[in-house]
Short mmCIF file of C-alpha atoms and ligand atoms in Angstrom, two decimals:
data_model
loop_
_atom_site.label_atom_id
_atom_site.label_comp_id
_atom_site.label_asym_id
_atom_site.label_seq_id
_atom_site.Cartn_x
_atom_site.Cartn_y
_atom_site.Cartn_z
CA UNK A 204 -7.94 4.24 -6.79
CA UNK A 205 -9.46 6.38 -9.40
CA UNK A 206 -6.02 8.79 -10.17
CA UNK A 207 -2.47 7.59 -10.75
CA UNK A 208 -2.01 3.51 -10.61
CA UNK A 209 0.64 2.24 -8.67
CA UNK A 210 4.04 2.31 -9.86
CA UNK A 211 3.16 5.26 -12.54
CA UNK A 212 5.03 7.39 -9.71
CA UNK A 213 8.20 5.86 -8.21
CA UNK A 214 10.18 7.66 -6.03
CA UNK A 215 13.70 6.20 -5.26
CA UNK A 216 16.18 6.97 -2.70
CA UNK A 217 19.48 5.70 -1.86
CA UNK A 218 19.07 6.41 1.92
CA UNK A 219 16.47 7.77 3.78
CA UNK A 220 14.79 8.18 7.19
CA UNK A 221 11.77 6.29 6.79
CA UNK A 222 9.71 6.05 3.40
CA UNK A 223 6.34 6.58 5.32
CA UNK A 224 7.56 10.26 6.26
CA UNK A 225 8.53 10.47 2.56
CA UNK A 226 5.32 9.33 1.79
CA UNK A 227 3.82 11.54 4.27
CA UNK A 228 5.51 14.61 3.53
CA UNK A 229 5.30 14.54 -0.42
CA UNK A 230 3.08 17.69 -1.43
CA UNK A 231 2.15 16.88 -4.65
CA UNK A 232 2.39 13.00 -5.12
CA UNK A 233 -0.89 11.55 -6.85
CA UNK A 234 -2.44 8.32 -5.03
CA UNK A 235 -0.68 4.98 -5.53
CA UNK A 236 2.78 6.80 -5.47
CA UNK A 237 5.67 4.69 -4.44
CA UNK A 238 8.68 5.51 -2.17
CA UNK A 239 11.45 3.20 -2.07
CA UNK A 240 15.14 3.32 -0.44
CA UNK A 241 17.77 1.16 -0.08
CA UNK A 242 18.68 2.07 3.36
CA UNK A 243 16.38 3.53 6.20
CA UNK A 244 18.29 5.51 8.93
CA UNK A 245 15.14 5.49 11.25
CA UNK A 246 12.74 2.88 9.62
CA UNK A 247 9.58 2.52 12.04
CA UNK A 248 8.27 -0.70 13.32
CA UNK A 249 4.95 -1.01 14.94
CA UNK A 250 3.90 -0.03 18.66
CA UNK A 251 7.21 2.75 18.42
CA UNK A 252 9.58 -0.05 17.58
CA UNK A 253 12.88 0.47 15.51
CA UNK A 254 12.60 -1.57 12.01
CA UNK A 255 15.88 -3.01 10.97
CA UNK A 256 16.56 -1.33 7.47
CA UNK A 257 19.94 0.29 7.59
CA UNK A 258 21.07 -2.41 4.49
CA UNK A 259 20.50 -2.39 1.04
CA UNK A 260 19.18 -6.01 1.53
CA UNK A 261 15.12 -5.51 1.90
CA UNK A 262 12.23 -3.83 0.27
CA UNK A 263 11.25 -1.11 2.26
CA UNK A 264 8.72 0.55 0.46
CA UNK A 265 5.57 3.15 1.21
CA UNK A 266 2.39 3.23 -0.68
CA UNK A 267 0.66 6.55 -0.63
CA UNK A 268 -3.53 6.44 -0.68
CA UNK A 269 -6.21 8.71 -0.22
CA UNK A 270 -8.67 6.12 0.69
CA UNK A 271 -12.31 7.42 1.11
CA UNK A 272 -12.90 4.35 3.46
CA UNK A 273 -14.42 5.26 7.01
CA UNK A 274 -12.28 5.49 9.94
CA UNK A 275 -13.43 2.12 11.08
CA UNK A 276 -12.25 0.54 7.89
CA UNK A 277 -8.94 2.33 7.31
CA UNK A 278 -6.84 -0.79 9.52
CA UNK A 279 -8.42 -3.39 6.27
CA UNK A 280 -5.77 -1.31 4.54
CA UNK A 281 -2.79 -3.24 6.53
CA UNK A 282 -4.95 -6.66 6.29
CA UNK A 283 -5.03 -6.22 2.47
CA UNK A 284 -1.05 -5.06 2.40
CA UNK A 285 -0.34 -8.59 4.51
CA UNK A 286 -2.59 -10.39 1.92
CA UNK A 287 -0.65 -9.13 -1.03
CA UNK A 288 2.69 -9.51 0.36
CA UNK A 289 1.39 -13.28 1.27
CA UNK A 290 0.18 -13.59 -2.26
CA UNK A 291 3.17 -12.30 -3.80
CA UNK A 292 6.06 -14.34 -1.58
CA UNK A 293 4.16 -17.32 -2.32
CA UNK A 294 4.10 -17.02 -5.95
CA UNK A 295 8.16 -17.31 -5.22
CA UNK A 296 7.33 -20.65 -3.76
CA UNK A 297 7.23 -19.94 -0.15
CA UNK A 298 5.14 -21.48 2.31
CA UNK A 299 4.33 -17.90 3.33
CA UNK A 300 1.18 -17.24 5.96
CA UNK A 301 0.02 -14.36 7.62
CA UNK A 302 0.15 -13.89 11.58
CA UNK A 303 -2.83 -11.94 12.07
CA UNK A 304 -3.31 -8.62 11.60
CA UNK A 305 -0.50 -8.36 9.04
CA UNK A 306 3.26 -9.94 9.65
CA UNK A 307 4.14 -12.31 6.76
CA UNK A 308 5.76 -15.21 8.40
CA UNK A 309 7.43 -18.09 6.93
CA UNK A 310 8.12 -21.11 9.01
CA UNK A 311 6.46 -19.14 11.88
CA UNK A 312 9.08 -16.70 11.52
CA UNK A 313 8.60 -12.92 10.33
CA UNK A 314 10.05 -12.04 6.92
CA UNK A 315 7.47 -8.78 6.58
CA UNK A 316 6.12 -6.03 9.04
CA UNK A 317 3.70 -3.32 7.60
CA UNK A 318 2.87 -0.38 9.33
CA UNK A 319 0.57 2.36 7.94
CA UNK A 320 0.30 5.73 9.35
CA UNK A 321 -2.75 8.70 8.73
CA UNK A 322 -2.49 12.19 8.18
CA UNK A 323 -5.58 14.12 7.41
CA UNK A 324 -6.29 12.45 4.22
CA UNK A 325 -3.58 10.56 3.17
CA UNK A 326 -2.40 6.75 4.38
CA UNK A 327 0.89 5.75 4.27
CA UNK A 328 0.90 2.05 3.68
CA UNK A 329 4.79 0.85 4.93
CA UNK A 330 5.97 -2.41 3.67
CA UNK A 331 9.16 -3.86 5.11
CA UNK A 332 10.15 -7.07 3.70
CA UNK A 333 13.28 -8.91 4.42
CA UNK A 334 15.06 -10.36 1.17
CA UNK A 335 18.42 -11.03 1.15
CA UNK A 336 19.02 -10.37 4.71
CA UNK A 337 21.68 -13.28 5.71
CA UNK A 338 21.35 -13.11 9.60
CA UNK A 339 19.56 -11.18 12.32
CA UNK A 340 21.46 -11.18 16.12
CA UNK A 341 20.09 -10.90 19.29
CA UNK A 342 16.15 -11.15 19.72
CA UNK A 343 15.55 -11.03 16.20
CA UNK A 344 17.32 -14.13 15.68
CA UNK A 345 14.33 -16.30 17.07
CA UNK A 346 11.89 -14.27 15.02
CA UNK A 347 12.64 -12.91 11.79
CA UNK A 348 13.93 -14.50 8.71
CA UNK A 349 14.42 -13.60 5.27
CA UNK A 350 14.03 -15.13 2.00
CA UNK A 351 17.51 -15.97 1.48
CA UNK A 352 17.71 -17.37 4.75
CA UNK A 353 14.97 -19.81 3.84
CA UNK A 354 16.05 -20.83 0.62
CA UNK A 355 19.88 -19.86 -0.05
CA UNK A 356 18.95 -17.65 -2.40
CA UNK A 357 19.21 -14.09 -3.46
CA UNK A 358 16.46 -12.75 -4.95
CA UNK A 359 15.88 -9.77 -7.25
CA UNK A 360 14.23 -7.30 -5.28
CA UNK A 361 12.78 -5.22 -8.00
CA UNK A 362 10.81 -8.22 -9.65
CA UNK A 363 9.67 -9.11 -6.07
CA UNK A 364 8.21 -5.19 -5.53
CA UNK A 365 6.64 -5.18 -9.16
CA UNK A 366 4.75 -8.65 -7.82
CA UNK A 367 3.74 -7.01 -4.27
CA UNK A 368 2.29 -3.63 -6.06
CA UNK A 369 0.19 -5.79 -8.50
CA UNK A 370 -1.33 -7.94 -5.99
CA UNK A 371 -1.73 -5.13 -3.99
CA UNK A 372 -3.36 -2.76 -6.30
CA UNK A 373 -5.88 -5.70 -7.26
CA UNK A 374 -6.75 -6.59 -3.51
CA UNK A 375 -7.29 -2.62 -2.67
CA UNK A 376 -9.64 -2.06 -5.55
CA UNK A 377 -11.75 -5.11 -4.20
CA UNK A 378 -11.55 -3.60 -0.24
CA UNK A 379 -12.41 -0.09 -2.05
CA UNK A 380 -15.42 -1.50 -4.35
CA UNK A 381 -16.80 -4.26 -2.35
CA UNK A 382 -15.16 -4.62 0.95
CA UNK A 383 -13.30 -6.67 3.11
CA UNK A 384 -15.62 -9.58 3.25
CA UNK A 385 -14.67 -10.11 -0.16
CA UNK A 386 -11.18 -10.72 0.91
CA UNK A 387 -11.75 -12.77 4.01
CA UNK A 388 -12.03 -16.14 2.57
CA UNK A 389 -8.67 -15.78 0.92
CA UNK A 390 -7.20 -14.17 3.71
CA UNK A 391 -8.77 -16.53 6.30
CA UNK A 392 -7.13 -19.50 4.59
CA UNK A 393 -3.52 -17.78 4.41
CA UNK A 394 -3.49 -16.92 7.82
CA UNK A 395 -1.53 -19.00 10.54
CA UNK A 396 -3.06 -17.73 13.65
CA UNK A 397 -6.46 -19.62 13.39
CA UNK A 398 -6.75 -22.31 15.10
CA UNK A 399 -3.67 -21.52 16.97
CA UNK A 400 -3.39 -21.31 21.15
CA UNK A 401 -2.41 -17.57 21.28
CA UNK A 402 -1.42 -14.54 23.88
CA UNK A 403 -3.71 -11.59 23.50
CA UNK A 404 -1.64 -8.95 24.99
CA UNK A 405 -3.26 -5.41 26.00
CA UNK A 406 -1.48 -2.97 27.34
CA UNK A 407 -2.14 -3.63 30.82
CA UNK A 408 -3.70 -7.17 30.54
CA UNK A 409 -2.42 -10.30 28.88
CA UNK A 410 -4.71 -13.72 28.87
CA UNK A 411 -4.48 -16.81 26.75
CA UNK A 412 -7.14 -17.60 24.23
CA UNK A 413 -7.44 -20.21 21.24
CA UNK A 414 -7.97 -18.13 17.73
CA UNK A 415 -11.06 -19.49 15.77
CA UNK A 416 -12.00 -17.58 13.00
CA UNK A 417 -11.59 -14.18 11.01
CA UNK A 418 -14.98 -11.88 10.57
CA UNK A 419 -15.95 -10.52 7.47
CA UNK A 420 -14.58 -7.14 9.18
CA UNK A 421 -10.86 -8.49 9.55
CA UNK A 422 -11.57 -9.25 13.21
CA UNK A 423 -10.07 -12.13 15.66
CA UNK A 424 -12.63 -14.55 16.54
CA UNK A 425 -11.18 -15.89 19.59
CA UNK A 426 -12.27 -18.08 22.69
CA UNK A 427 -11.51 -17.00 25.94
CA UNK A 428 -12.80 -19.15 28.99
CA UNK A 429 -15.23 -20.54 27.12
CA UNK A 430 -16.55 -17.34 25.56
CA UNK A 431 -16.43 -16.20 22.19
CA UNK A 432 -14.49 -12.61 21.76
CA UNK A 433 -13.56 -10.54 18.70
CA UNK A 434 -10.31 -8.76 18.69
CA UNK A 435 -9.78 -5.64 16.33
CA UNK A 436 -6.46 -4.83 14.94
CA UNK A 437 -4.54 -1.91 16.19
CA UNK A 438 -6.26 -2.45 19.90
CA UNK A 439 -4.31 -5.92 20.68
CA UNK A 440 -0.84 -8.21 20.12
CA UNK A 441 -1.16 -11.60 19.67
CA UNK A 442 1.64 -14.20 20.04
CA UNK A 443 1.65 -17.56 19.54
CA UNK A 444 1.64 -19.65 23.26
CA UNK A 445 4.51 -22.07 21.47
CA UNK A 446 6.38 -19.90 19.54
CA UNK A 447 5.64 -16.04 17.74
CA UNK A 448 2.88 -17.35 15.53
C1 BTN B 87 6.46 -3.73 12.05
O1 BTN B 87 6.92 -3.56 12.60
O2 BTN B 87 6.07 -5.37 11.87
C2 BTN B 87 6.42 -2.99 10.67
C3 BTN B 87 7.18 -2.55 9.55
C4 BTN B 87 6.78 -1.70 8.68
C5 BTN B 87 8.41 -1.34 8.07
C6 BTN B 87 8.35 -0.61 7.15
S1 BTN B 87 9.77 -0.21 6.04
C7 BTN B 87 9.04 0.55 5.21
C8 BTN B 87 8.09 1.62 5.61
N1 BTN B 87 8.70 2.78 6.27
C9 BTN B 87 9.20 2.70 7.84
O3 BTN B 87 9.86 3.53 8.36
N2 BTN B 87 8.48 1.38 8.34
C10 BTN B 87 7.92 0.70 6.95
#
């Protein structure tokens, strides 16, 4: 980022449809602006899913970027955001890990999801962190968790948000100036998917494989029927065959 720093411009709303929409629709906002809301009435998850965020117990934020990266490098921004959140949550004492490409998990359950959306030159990096959520119902019960559910403690959301912003700013600078190859080792060390048996889910197919590595481009290396393959984020979903991760 060569304009304003993260957190110099913060736009807060009690309620909004989606902070990603707010970031995209802001006409004059500088790069690095952060859009926050206490509650989202139309929180967007990946693959067209709904992101549960009607309650004021999480961090629902979007960072506005004008990246000068080539189109194929844009997905690396979400990997970088996942890494930033994972580092910030680890600093709070949790054994957080990344489920490739960009979910942050604790004890195999999702605590943070990231959705980056691109419109013309703008990218909104939407980050949702379940902070003080007391419980999840239905199918989310098996897959989702919060910092409160993992520790019994209520967390100061502003402090965690600042920490996420600081981590992201540092890592995004490395991504833009040096490339993902300079983040790869740290990412791999925090990635729970590597070494696991996984299910690769494609739009009309699914198969089992073993995740073996992360490339300098952020792809997941897998062994499938004895052959090595590389998966690009955005194109596939992976699940652990023994659980979510
Ligand atoms: C996922 O499904 O894993 C992605 C979830 C992304 C949620 C965040 S909350 C802030 C931002 N605004 C949205 O509508 N979605 C993202």
